[in-house]
Coordinates of C-alpha atoms and ligand atoms in Angstrom, one line a residue:
X1 CA -19.8 -36.3 -21.6
X2 CA -17.4 -36.1 -18.7
X3 CA -14.7 -37.7 -20.9
X4 CA -15.3 -35.0 -23.5
X5 CA -15.1 -32.3 -20.8
X6 CA -11.8 -33.7 -19.7
X7 CA -10.5 -33.7 -23.2
X8 CA -11.6 -30.1 -23.7
X9 CA -9.9 -29.2 -20.4
X10 CA -6.7 -30.8 -21.6
X11 CA -6.8 -28.9 -24.9
X12 CA -7.0 -25.6 -23.0
X13 CA -4.3 -26.5 -20.5
X14 CA -2.0 -27.7 -23.3
X15 CA -2.5 -24.6 -25.4
X16 CA -2.1 -22.3 -22.4
X17 CA 1.2 -24.0 -21.4
X18 CA 2.6 -24.4 -24.9
X19 CA 0.9 -21.7 -27.0
X20 CA 1.3 -22.2 -30.7
X21 CA 2.6 -19.4 -32.9
X22 CA 3.6 -17.5 -29.8
X23 CA 6.2 -15.0 -31.2
X24 CA 6.5 -11.7 -32.9
X25 CA 6.4 -11.7 -36.7
X26 CA 8.9 -9.9 -38.9
X27 CA 7.2 -8.7 -42.1
X28 CA 3.7 -8.8 -40.7
X29 CA 1.2 -7.1 -43.0
X30 CA -0.8 -6.0 -40.0
X31 CA -0.4 -6.0 -36.2
X32 CA -3.2 -5.1 -33.7
X33 CA -3.3 -4.9 -29.9
X34 CA -6.3 -6.4 -28.1
X35 CA -7.2 -5.7 -24.5
X36 CA -9.8 -7.2 -22.2
X37 CA -9.8 -4.8 -19.2
X38 CA -12.3 -7.0 -17.3
X39 CA -9.7 -9.7 -16.9
X40 CA -6.5 -8.0 -17.8
X41 CA -5.9 -10.0 -20.9
X42 CA -3.6 -8.2 -23.4
X43 CA -2.3 -9.6 -26.7
X44 CA -0.8 -8.5 -30.0
X45 CA -1.9 -10.3 -33.1
X46 CA 0.5 -10.4 -36.1
X47 CA -0.9 -11.3 -39.5
X48 CA 0.6 -11.9 -42.9
X49 CA -2.2 -11.7 -45.4
X50 CA -1.8 -12.5 -49.1
X51 CA -4.8 -11.4 -51.1
X52 CA -7.7 -13.2 -49.6
X53 CA -5.7 -15.7 -47.5
X54 CA -4.1 -15.6 -44.1
X55 CA -0.6 -16.9 -44.9
X56 CA 0.7 -16.6 -41.3
X57 CA -0.5 -15.5 -37.9
X58 CA 1.2 -15.2 -34.6
X59 CA 0.7 -13.5 -31.3
X60 CA 2.4 -12.3 -28.1
X61 CA 1.1 -11.1 -24.8
X62 CA -0.3 -12.4 -21.6
X63 CA -3.6 -13.1 -19.8
X64 CA -5.6 -15.8 -18.3
X65 CA -5.5 -19.5 -19.4
X66 CA -8.7 -19.2 -21.5
X67 CA -7.5 -16.1 -23.4
X68 CA -4.1 -17.5 -24.1
X69 CA -5.4 -20.9 -25.1
X70 CA -8.0 -19.3 -27.3
X71 CA -5.4 -17.1 -29.1
X72 CA -3.2 -20.2 -29.6
X73 CA -6.0 -22.4 -31.0
X74 CA -7.3 -19.4 -33.1
X75 CA -3.8 -19.0 -34.6
X76 CA -3.4 -22.7 -35.4
X77 CA -6.9 -22.8 -36.9
X78 CA -7.0 -19.8 -39.2
X79 CA -3.6 -20.2 -40.8
X80 CA -4.0 -20.8 -44.5
X81 CA -7.7 -20.0 -44.5
X82 CA -9.5 -17.3 -46.5
X83 CA -11.3 -14.3 -45.0
X84 CA -14.7 -15.9 -45.7
X85 CA -13.7 -19.1 -44.0
X86 CA -12.4 -17.2 -41.0
X87 CA -15.6 -15.1 -40.7
X88 CA -17.7 -18.2 -40.7
X89 CA -15.5 -19.9 -38.1
X90 CA -15.7 -16.8 -35.8
X91 CA -19.5 -16.8 -36.2
X92 CA -19.7 -20.4 -35.1
X93 CA -17.2 -20.0 -32.4
X94 CA -19.0 -16.9 -31.0
X95 CA -22.3 -18.8 -30.9
X96 CA -20.6 -21.7 -29.2
X97 CA -19.0 -19.7 -26.3
X98 CA -22.1 -17.5 -25.8
X99 CA -24.3 -20.6 -25.7
X100 CA -26.3 -19.6 -28.7
X101 CA -25.1 -22.4 -31.0
X102 CA -26.4 -25.9 -31.2
X103 CA -24.1 -28.9 -30.4
X104 CA -24.1 -29.7 -34.1
X105 CA -21.5 -27.0 -34.5
X106 CA -18.9 -28.9 -32.5
X107 CA -17.9 -31.2 -35.4
X108 CA -17.0 -28.4 -37.8
X109 CA -15.2 -26.5 -35.1
X110 CA -12.6 -29.1 -34.2
X111 CA -10.3 -27.9 -31.5
X112 CA -12.3 -24.7 -31.1
X113 CA -15.1 -26.9 -29.5
X114 CA -12.9 -27.2 -26.5
X115 CA -14.2 -23.7 -25.5
X116 CA -17.8 -24.8 -25.4
X117 CA -17.7 -24.9 -21.5
X118 CA -17.1 -21.1 -21.6
X119 CA -20.8 -20.6 -22.3
X120 CA -21.5 -21.5 -18.6
X121 CA -19.3 -18.6 -17.5
X122 CA -20.5 -15.5 -19.2
X123 CA -17.7 -13.4 -17.7
X124 CA -15.2 -15.5 -19.6
X125 CA -16.7 -15.0 -23.0
X126 CA -14.6 -11.9 -23.6
X127 CA -11.5 -13.9 -22.6
X128 CA -12.3 -16.5 -25.2
X129 CA -13.2 -14.1 -28.0
X130 CA -10.5 -11.4 -27.5
X131 CA -8.0 -12.9 -29.9
X132 CA -10.8 -13.3 -32.5
X133 CA -12.0 -9.7 -32.2
X134 CA -8.4 -8.6 -32.5
X135 CA -7.9 -10.8 -35.5
X136 CA -11.0 -9.4 -37.2
X137 CA -9.6 -5.8 -36.7
X138 CA -6.3 -6.9 -38.2
X139 CA -8.1 -8.5 -41.2
X140 CA -9.9 -5.2 -41.8
X141 CA -6.6 -3.4 -41.8
X142 CA -7.4 -1.5 -38.6
X143 CA -4.3 -0.5 -36.6
X144 CA -6.2 0.8 -33.6
X145 CA -6.2 -1.2 -30.5
X146 CA -9.2 -3.4 -29.8
X147 CA -10.9 -3.3 -26.4
X148 CA -13.7 -5.7 -25.4
X149 CA -15.4 -3.0 -23.3
Ligands
ZN201 ZN1 -9.2 -13.6 -19.3

């Protein structure tokens, strides 16, 4: 289990240091700001949606390591997926970081499972889910900023 923890830690450190899809997007079909005032995390999520599918996703902004790594892993995970698939992933991810999910979820989550340790730190749940809440708003076509509080 400690090996797994170490691996998870490395995934988070890696994505924090070298965030994927970390840039603005020209021609985004939606763009939403997300704030987590508890921690000071602030990101903008850019989406290019074609019908039911997220063709491209990117983000900019800054915040703690958990929030940035989560936004990075989220962007890499949802690219090319349908709205339904993304909604299911978010449900599973949310259960994982709040500690409500079983360990059986880890396999289907892939890299997202790296955030399972967050469930031991309830104050960090909002850091881990900020990018996802912002993504959801963007998928719904909201242009208003998202705040976790
Ligand atoms: Zn944070």
